[in-house]
Tab-separated table of C-alpha atoms and ligand atoms in Angstrom:
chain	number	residue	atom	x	y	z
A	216	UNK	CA	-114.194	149.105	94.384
A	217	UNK	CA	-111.347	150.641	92.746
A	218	UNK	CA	-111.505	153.904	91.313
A	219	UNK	CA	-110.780	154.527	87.397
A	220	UNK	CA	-108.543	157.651	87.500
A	221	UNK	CA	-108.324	159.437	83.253
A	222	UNK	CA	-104.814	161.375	83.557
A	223	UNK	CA	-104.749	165.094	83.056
A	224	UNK	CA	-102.492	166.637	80.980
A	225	UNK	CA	-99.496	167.617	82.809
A	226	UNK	CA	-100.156	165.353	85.473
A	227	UNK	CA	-97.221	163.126	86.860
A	228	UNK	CA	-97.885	159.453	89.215
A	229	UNK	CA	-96.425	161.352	92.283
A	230	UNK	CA	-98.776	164.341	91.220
A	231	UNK	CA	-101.887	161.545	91.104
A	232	UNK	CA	-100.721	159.713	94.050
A	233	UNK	CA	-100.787	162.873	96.293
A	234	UNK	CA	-104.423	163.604	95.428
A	235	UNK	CA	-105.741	160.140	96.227
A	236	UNK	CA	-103.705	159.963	99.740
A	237	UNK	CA	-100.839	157.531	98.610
A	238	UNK	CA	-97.777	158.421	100.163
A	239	UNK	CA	-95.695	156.829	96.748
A	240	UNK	CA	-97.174	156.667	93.472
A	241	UNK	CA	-95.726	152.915	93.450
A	242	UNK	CA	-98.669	152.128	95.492
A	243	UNK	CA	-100.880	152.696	92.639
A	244	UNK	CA	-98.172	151.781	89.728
A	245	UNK	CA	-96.846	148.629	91.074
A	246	UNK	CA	-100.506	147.749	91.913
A	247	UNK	CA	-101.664	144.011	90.613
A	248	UNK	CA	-104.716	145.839	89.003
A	249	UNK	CA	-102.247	148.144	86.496
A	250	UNK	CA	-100.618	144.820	85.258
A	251	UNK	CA	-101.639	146.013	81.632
A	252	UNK	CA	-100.756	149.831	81.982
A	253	UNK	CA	-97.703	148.986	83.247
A	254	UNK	CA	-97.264	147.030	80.089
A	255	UNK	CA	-98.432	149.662	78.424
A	256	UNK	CA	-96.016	152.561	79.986
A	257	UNK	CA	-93.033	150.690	81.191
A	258	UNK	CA	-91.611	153.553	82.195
A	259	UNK	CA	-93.226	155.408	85.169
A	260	UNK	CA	-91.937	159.028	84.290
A	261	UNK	CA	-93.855	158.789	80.819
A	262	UNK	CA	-98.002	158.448	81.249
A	263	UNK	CA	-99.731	160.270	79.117
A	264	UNK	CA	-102.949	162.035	78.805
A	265	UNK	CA	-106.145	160.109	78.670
A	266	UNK	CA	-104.606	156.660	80.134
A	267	UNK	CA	-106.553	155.420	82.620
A	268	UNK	CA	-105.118	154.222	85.584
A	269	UNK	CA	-106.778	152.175	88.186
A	270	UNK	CA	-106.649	153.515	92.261
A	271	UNK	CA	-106.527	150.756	94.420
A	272	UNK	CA	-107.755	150.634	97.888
A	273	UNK	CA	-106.178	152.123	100.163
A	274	UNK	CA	-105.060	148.892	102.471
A	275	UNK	CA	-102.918	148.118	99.780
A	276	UNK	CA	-99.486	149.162	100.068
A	277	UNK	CA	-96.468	148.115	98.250
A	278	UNK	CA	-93.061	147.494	99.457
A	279	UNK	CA	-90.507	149.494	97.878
A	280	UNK	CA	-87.760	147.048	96.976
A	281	UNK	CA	-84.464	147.272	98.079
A	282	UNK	CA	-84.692	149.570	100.919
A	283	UNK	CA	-83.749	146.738	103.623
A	284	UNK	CA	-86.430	147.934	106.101
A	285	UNK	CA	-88.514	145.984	108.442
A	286	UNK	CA	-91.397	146.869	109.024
A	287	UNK	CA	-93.649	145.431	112.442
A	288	UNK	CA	-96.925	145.498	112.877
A	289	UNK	CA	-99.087	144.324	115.119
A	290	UNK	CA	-101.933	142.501	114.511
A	291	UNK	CA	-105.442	140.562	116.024
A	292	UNK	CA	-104.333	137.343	117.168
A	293	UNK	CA	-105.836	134.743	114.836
A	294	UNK	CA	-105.451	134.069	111.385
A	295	UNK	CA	-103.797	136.119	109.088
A	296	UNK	CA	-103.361	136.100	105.623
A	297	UNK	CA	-100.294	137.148	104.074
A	298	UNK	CA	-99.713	137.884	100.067
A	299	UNK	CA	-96.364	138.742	98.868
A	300	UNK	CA	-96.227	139.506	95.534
A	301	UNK	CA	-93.186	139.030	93.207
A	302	UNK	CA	-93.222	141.361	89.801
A	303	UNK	CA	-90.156	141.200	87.432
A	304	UNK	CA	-88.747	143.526	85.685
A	305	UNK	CA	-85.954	143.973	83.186
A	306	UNK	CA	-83.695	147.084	82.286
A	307	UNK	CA	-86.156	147.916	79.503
A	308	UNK	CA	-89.271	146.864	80.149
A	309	UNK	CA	-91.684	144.908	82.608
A	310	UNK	CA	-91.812	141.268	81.566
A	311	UNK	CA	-94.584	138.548	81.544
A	312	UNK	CA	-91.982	135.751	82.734
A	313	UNK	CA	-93.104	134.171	85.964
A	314	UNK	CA	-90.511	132.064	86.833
A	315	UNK	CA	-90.141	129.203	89.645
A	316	UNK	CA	-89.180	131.198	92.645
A	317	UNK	CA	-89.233	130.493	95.979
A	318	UNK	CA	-89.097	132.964	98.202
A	319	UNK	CA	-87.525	131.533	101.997
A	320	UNK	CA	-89.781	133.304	104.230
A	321	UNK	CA	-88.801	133.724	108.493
A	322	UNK	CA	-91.939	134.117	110.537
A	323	UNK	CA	-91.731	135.888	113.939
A	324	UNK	CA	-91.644	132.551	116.010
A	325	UNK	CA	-88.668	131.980	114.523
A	326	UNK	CA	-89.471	128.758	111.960
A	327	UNK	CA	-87.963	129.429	108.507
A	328	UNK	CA	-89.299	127.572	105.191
A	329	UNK	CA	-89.576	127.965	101.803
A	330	UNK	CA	-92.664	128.853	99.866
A	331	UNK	CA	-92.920	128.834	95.840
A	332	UNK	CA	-94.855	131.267	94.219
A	333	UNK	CA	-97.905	130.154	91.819
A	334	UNK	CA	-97.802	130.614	88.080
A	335	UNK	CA	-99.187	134.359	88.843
A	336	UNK	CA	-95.694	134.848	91.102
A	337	UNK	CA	-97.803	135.140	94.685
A	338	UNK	CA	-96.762	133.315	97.354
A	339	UNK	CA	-99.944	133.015	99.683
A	340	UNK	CA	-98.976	132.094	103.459
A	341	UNK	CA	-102.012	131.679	105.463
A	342	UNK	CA	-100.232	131.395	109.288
A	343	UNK	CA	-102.318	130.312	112.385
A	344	UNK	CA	-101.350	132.746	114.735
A	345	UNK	CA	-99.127	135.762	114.350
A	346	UNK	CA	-100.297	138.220	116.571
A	347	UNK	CA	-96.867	140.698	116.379
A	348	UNK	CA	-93.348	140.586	114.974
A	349	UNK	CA	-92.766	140.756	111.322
A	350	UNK	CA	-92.303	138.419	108.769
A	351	UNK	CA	-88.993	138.604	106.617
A	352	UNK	CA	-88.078	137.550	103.203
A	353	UNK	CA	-84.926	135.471	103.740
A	354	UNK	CA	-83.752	134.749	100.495
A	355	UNK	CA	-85.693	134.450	96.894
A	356	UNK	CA	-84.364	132.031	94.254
A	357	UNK	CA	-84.510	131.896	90.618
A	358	UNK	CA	-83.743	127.894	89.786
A	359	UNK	CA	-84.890	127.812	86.957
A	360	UNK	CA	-81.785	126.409	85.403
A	361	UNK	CA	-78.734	124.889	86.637
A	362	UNK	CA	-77.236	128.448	87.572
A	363	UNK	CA	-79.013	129.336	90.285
A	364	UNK	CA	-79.944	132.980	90.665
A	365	UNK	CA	-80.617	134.572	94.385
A	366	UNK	CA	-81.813	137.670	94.992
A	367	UNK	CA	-80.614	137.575	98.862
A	368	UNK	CA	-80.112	141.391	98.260
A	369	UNK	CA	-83.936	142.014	98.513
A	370	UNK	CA	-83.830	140.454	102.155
A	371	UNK	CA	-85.083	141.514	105.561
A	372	UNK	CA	-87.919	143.466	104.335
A	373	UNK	CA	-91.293	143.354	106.857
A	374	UNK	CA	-94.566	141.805	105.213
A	375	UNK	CA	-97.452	143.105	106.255
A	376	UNK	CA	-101.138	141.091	107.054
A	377	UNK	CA	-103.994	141.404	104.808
A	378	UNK	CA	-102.244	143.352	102.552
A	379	UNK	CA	-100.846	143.107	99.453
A	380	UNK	CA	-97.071	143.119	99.477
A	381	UNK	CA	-95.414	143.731	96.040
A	382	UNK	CA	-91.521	143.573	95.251
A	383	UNK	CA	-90.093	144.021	91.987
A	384	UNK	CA	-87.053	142.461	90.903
A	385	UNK	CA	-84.927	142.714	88.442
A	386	UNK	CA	-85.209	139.696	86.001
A	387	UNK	CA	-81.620	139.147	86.086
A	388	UNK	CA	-81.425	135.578	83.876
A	389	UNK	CA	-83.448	137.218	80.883
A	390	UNK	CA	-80.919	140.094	80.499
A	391	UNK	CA	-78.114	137.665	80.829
A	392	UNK	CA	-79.966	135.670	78.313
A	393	UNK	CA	-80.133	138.584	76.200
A	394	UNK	CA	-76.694	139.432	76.365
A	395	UNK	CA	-75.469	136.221	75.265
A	396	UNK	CA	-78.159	135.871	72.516
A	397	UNK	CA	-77.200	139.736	71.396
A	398	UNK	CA	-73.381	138.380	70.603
A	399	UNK	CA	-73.521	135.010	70.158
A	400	UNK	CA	-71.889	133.988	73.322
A	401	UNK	CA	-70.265	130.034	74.247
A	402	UNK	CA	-72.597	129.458	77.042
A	403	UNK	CA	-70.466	128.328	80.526
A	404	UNK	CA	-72.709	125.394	80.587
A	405	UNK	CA	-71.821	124.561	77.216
A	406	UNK	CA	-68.348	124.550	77.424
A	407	UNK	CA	-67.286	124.439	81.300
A	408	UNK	CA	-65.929	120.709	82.406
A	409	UNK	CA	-66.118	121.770	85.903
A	410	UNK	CA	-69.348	122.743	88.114
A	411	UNK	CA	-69.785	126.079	89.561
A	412	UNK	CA	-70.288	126.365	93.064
A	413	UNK	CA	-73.125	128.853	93.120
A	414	UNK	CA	-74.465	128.450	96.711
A	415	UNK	CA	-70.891	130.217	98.035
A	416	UNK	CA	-70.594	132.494	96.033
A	417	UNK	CA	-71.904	136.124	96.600
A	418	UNK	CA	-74.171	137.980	94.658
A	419	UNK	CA	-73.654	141.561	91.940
A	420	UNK	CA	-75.487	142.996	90.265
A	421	UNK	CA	-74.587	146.777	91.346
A	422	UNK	CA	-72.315	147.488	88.086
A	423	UNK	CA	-70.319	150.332	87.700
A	424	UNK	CA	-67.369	149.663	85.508
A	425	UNK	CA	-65.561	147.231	83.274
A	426	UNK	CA	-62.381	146.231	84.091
A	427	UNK	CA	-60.262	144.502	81.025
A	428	UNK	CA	-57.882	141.897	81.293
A	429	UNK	CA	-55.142	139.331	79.630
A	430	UNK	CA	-53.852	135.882	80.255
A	431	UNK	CA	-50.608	137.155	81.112
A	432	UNK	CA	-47.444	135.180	80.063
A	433	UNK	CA	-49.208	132.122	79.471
A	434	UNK	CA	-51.395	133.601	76.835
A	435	UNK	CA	-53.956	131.086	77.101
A	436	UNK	CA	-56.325	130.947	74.560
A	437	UNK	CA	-58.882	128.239	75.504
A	438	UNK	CA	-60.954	128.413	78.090
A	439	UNK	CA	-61.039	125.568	79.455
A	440	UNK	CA	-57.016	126.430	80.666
A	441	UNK	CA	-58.321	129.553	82.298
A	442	UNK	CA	-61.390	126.923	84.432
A	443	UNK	CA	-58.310	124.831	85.454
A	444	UNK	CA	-56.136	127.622	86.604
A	445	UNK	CA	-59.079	129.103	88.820
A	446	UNK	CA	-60.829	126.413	89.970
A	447	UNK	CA	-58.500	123.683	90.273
A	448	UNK	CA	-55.106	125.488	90.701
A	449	UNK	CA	-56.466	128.302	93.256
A	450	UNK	CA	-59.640	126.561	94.049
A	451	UNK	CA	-62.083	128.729	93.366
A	452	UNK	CA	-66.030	128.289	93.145
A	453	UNK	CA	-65.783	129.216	89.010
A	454	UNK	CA	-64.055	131.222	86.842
A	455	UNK	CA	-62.887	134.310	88.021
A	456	UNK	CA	-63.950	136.690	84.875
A	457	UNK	CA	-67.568	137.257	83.516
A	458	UNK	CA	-66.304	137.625	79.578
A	459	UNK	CA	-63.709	135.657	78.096
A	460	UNK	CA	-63.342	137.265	73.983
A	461	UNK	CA	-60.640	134.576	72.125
A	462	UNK	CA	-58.742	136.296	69.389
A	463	UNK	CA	-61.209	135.508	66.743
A	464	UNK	CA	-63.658	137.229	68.172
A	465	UNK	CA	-65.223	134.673	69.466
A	466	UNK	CA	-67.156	135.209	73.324
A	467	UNK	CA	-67.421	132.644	75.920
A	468	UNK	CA	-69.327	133.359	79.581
A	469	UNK	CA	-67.460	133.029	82.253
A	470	UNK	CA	-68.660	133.758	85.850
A	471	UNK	CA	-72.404	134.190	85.628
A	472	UNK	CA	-73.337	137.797	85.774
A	473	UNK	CA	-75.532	137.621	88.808
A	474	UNK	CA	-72.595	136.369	90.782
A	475	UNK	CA	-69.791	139.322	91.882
A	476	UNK	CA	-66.260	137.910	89.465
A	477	UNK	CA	-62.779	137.372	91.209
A	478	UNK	CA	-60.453	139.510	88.577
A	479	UNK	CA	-59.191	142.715	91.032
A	480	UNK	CA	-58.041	141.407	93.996
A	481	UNK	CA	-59.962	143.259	97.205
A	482	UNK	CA	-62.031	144.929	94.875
A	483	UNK	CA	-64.682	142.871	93.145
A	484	UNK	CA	-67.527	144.673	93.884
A	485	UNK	CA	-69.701	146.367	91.342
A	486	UNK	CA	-66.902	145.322	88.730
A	487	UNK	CA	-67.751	143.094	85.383
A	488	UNK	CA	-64.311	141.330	84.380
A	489	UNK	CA	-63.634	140.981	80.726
A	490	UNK	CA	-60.748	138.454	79.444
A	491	UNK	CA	-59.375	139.638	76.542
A	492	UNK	CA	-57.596	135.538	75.853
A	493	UNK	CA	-53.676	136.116	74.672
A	494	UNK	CA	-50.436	137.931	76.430
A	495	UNK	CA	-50.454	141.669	75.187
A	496	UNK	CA	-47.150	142.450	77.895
A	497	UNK	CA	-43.689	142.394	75.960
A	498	UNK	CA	-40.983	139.961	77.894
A	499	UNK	CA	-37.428	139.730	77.180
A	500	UNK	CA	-37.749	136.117	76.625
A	501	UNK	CA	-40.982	136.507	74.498
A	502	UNK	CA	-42.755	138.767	72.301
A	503	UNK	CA	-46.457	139.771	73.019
A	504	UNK	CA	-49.069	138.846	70.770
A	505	UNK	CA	-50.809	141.273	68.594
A	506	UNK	CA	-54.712	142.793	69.173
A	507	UNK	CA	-56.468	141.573	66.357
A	508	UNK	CA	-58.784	144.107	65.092
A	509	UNK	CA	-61.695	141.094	65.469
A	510	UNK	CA	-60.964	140.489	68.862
A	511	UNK	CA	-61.383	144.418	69.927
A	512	UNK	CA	-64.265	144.793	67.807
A	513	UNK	CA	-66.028	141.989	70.146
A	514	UNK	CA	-64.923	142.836	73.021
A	515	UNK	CA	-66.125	146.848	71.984
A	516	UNK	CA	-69.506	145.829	71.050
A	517	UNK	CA	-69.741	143.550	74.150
A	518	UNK	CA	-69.069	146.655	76.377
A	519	UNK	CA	-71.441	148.998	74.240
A	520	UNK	CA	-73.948	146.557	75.229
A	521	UNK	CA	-73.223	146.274	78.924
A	522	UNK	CA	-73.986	150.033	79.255
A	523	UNK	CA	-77.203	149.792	77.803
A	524	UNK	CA	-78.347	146.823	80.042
A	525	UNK	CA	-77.100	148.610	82.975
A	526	UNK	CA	-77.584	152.335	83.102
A	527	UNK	CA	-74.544	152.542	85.993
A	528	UNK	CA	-72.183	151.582	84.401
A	529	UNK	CA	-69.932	154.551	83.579
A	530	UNK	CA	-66.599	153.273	83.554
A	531	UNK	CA	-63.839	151.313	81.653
A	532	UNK	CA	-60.208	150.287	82.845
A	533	UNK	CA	-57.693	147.922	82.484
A	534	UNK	CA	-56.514	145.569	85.410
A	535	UNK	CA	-53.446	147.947	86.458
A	536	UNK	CA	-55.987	150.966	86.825
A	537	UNK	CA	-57.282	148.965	90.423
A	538	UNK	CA	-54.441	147.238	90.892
A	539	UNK	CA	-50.402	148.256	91.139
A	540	UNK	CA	-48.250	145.502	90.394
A	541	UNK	CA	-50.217	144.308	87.753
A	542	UNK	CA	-48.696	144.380	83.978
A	543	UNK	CA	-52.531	143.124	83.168
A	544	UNK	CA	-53.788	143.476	80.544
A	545	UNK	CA	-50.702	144.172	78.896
A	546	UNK	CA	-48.684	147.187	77.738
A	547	UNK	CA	-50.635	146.960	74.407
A	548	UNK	CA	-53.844	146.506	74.855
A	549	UNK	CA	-53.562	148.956	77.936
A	550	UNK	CA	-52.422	151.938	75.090
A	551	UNK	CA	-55.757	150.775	73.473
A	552	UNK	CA	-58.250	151.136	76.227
A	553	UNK	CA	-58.334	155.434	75.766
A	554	UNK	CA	-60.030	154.669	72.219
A	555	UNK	CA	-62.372	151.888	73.327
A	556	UNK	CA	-63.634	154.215	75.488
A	557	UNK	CA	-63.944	156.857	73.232
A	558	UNK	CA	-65.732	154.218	70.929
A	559	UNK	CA	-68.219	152.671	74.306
A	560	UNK	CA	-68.566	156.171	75.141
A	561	UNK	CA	-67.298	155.264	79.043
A	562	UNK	CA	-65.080	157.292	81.434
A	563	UNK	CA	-61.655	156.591	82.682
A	564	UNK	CA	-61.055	154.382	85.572
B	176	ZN	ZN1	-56.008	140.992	85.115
C-alpha cells in the first residue's frame, strides 16, 4: 500500500525522498500514482505545505531521462514483465496528451521490434525468457502527423523487470504547435511543394542561440524559391532554416524544430535559423533592400518567444558571427541585431 505523505513546511522532494529511502525524489514525483499532484505543482521546486503526496513502493524506480545509461540486471529465468512508462512534458507544464508512440525496444537476444504504447502511454512487454542482459529503448516516435518526431536522443537506457520504468519527454510537437499558433505561422505543410525527408535527418532540440539570416543577392521573397534552392539545387532533405519572416511580417516554418537546420555550415548544432526573406548587403550593381519596421517587429517577437519556450537559449547573432566569409545577413540588418537583442533581452554571439 502506498503511503500518504502531508508536506511540512519547509520541506523540499529531495528533503522527503531522503526520509522514505529514495535515492531521487523523481522516484516519488514522476510516480504514476502523483499523476494529479504533478498536475497540480508542475514544477518540482514549488510544493507547498499541506499537499499530500503519495510514496510509492519501494520496487518502483524511475529512470531519469536522458542520462544514456544502461542499466543490467539479472533476473529469475522465466517470465518477466516489463512496463515502460512514457510521461510528456512541455516547457511549462506537464500535459495530458498521450500521443501514438512507439517506442522500438532491443531485447538482450538481440531481436528488435516496435511496441506502441496504450492510450495511458505504457508499453507492456511481457517476454518469455530473459534471464540477464538489459533491454534498451532504441528509438521512440511521435507520428502523429506527417512530420515525424523521434526522440532517438532518449536511447540506450536499461529497463528494468517488474518494475515500473518512467521517462519523461519533452512534448516537442505541442510547443511547436504553440509557437506557430502564438504568431500565426504558414505551416511547412501548408505551403511546401516538396516532401521532407525526415527519416535522415538528425534530431535538436538542445537550443542555445538564434542565428539570423538573408537571402543574399537574390533577395528572394517567397518561399517556395528558398525549398527549390535547398532541396532541389543542393539536394537537401528540407529547407535549411527553421523561420522564414517575409517583409510583411508575415512567418512561414521552415525546417521543423525537432530536426537540427542547415544555415551555419559545420555548426548546426543547438542553433535555430531565422530567414529574415530580402537582400540587406549593398552591391555595386544593386542597392539593398530596406528592413521594414513590420518585418523586425515579427521576427523580434518570434525570438522573444523562442526564449521563453526554451530556457537555454541565451544567444542572438547574425550568420557572419559563426561564419567568416559570409556578408549574411547583410550589412544592414547586421547594424540592427545589437538592438534586437537589447529588445529579446539575449547576449551577443
Ligand atoms: Zn546566412
Amino acid at each position: 500500500m502506498a503511503t500518504v505523505h502531508k508536506v511540512k513546511s519547509g520541506e523540499s522532494l529531495s528533503v522527503i525522498a531522503q526520509q522514505y529511502g529514495f535515492r531521487s525524489w523523481k522516484a516519488i514525483y514522476d510516480h504514476p500514482s502523483n499523476s494529479d499532484f504533478r498536475k497540480r505543482r508542475p514544477n518540482p521546486n514549488l510544493i507547498m505545505a499541506g499537499d499530500e503526496i503519495s510514496i510509492p513502493e519501494k520496487t518502483s524506480k524511475a529512470v531519469e531521462a536522458g542520462t544514456g545509461k544502461e542499466h543490467t540486471y539479472k533476473a529469475a529465468s522465466g517470465k518477466q514483465k516489463i512496463e515502460f512508462l512514457v510521461t510528456f512534458i512541455d516547457s511549462l507544464s506537464l500535459t495530458d496528451a498521450v500521443p501514438e508512440l512507439t517506442a522500438t525496444l532491443s531485447l538482450p537476444d538481440g531481436t528488435k521490434a516496435d511496441h506502441k504504447a496504450d492510450t495511458k502511454g505504457t508499453i507492456h512487454l511481457v517476454e518469455p525468457d530473459i534471464s540477464s542482459g538489459k533491454v534498451d529503448v532504441v528509438n521512440i516516435w511521435d507520428a502523429r502527423e506527417p512530420a515525424i518526431i523521434r526522440y532517438g536522443k532518449y536511447a540506450t537506457w536499461g529497463l528494468s523487470t517488474n518494475q515500473s520504468n518512467v521517462v519523461r519527454l519533452p512534448d516537442k510537437r505541442k510547443i511547436i504547435n504553440r509557437i506557430a499558433s502564438k504568431h500565426g505561422i504558414t505551416r511547412r505543410s501548408t505551403w511546401g511543394k516538396k516532401t521532407v525527408n525526415y527519416l535522415t535527418m538528425d534530431e535538436d532540440w538542445d537550443y542555445t542561440t538564434v542565428v539570423i539570416h538573408h537571402s543574399g543577392n537574390g533577395g528572394e521573397t517567397d518561399p517556395v524559391a528558398i525549398e527549390t534552392k535547398h532541396m532541389d539545387e543542393r539536394g537537401w532533405d528540407d529547407v535549411g532554416y527553421h523561420y522564414l519572416v517575409r517583409p510583411d511580417g508575415s512567418i512561414y516554418e521552415g525546417r521543423h524544430l525537432a530536426y537540427k537546420g542547415t544555415h551555419v555550415l559545420g555548426a548546426n548544432s543547438n542553433k535555430i535559423g531565422i530567414l529574415m526573406m530580402g537582400d540587406f548587403e549593398s552591391q555595386w550593381y544593386d542597392d539593398d533592400d530596406d528592413v521594414s519596421a513590420a518585418h523586425m517587429s515579427a521576427a523580434q517577437a518570434l525570438v522573444i518567444t523562442l526564449k521563453a519556450e526554451f530556457a537555454t537559449i541565451t544567444k542572438l547573432g547574425g550568420h557572419r558571427d559563426y561564419k567568416t566569409d559570409t556578408e549574411c545577413p547583410g550589412g544592414d540588418l547586421y547594424s540592427q541585431l545589437p538592438a534586437m537583442r537589447a529588445a529579446t533581452g539575449l547576449g551577443g554571439p
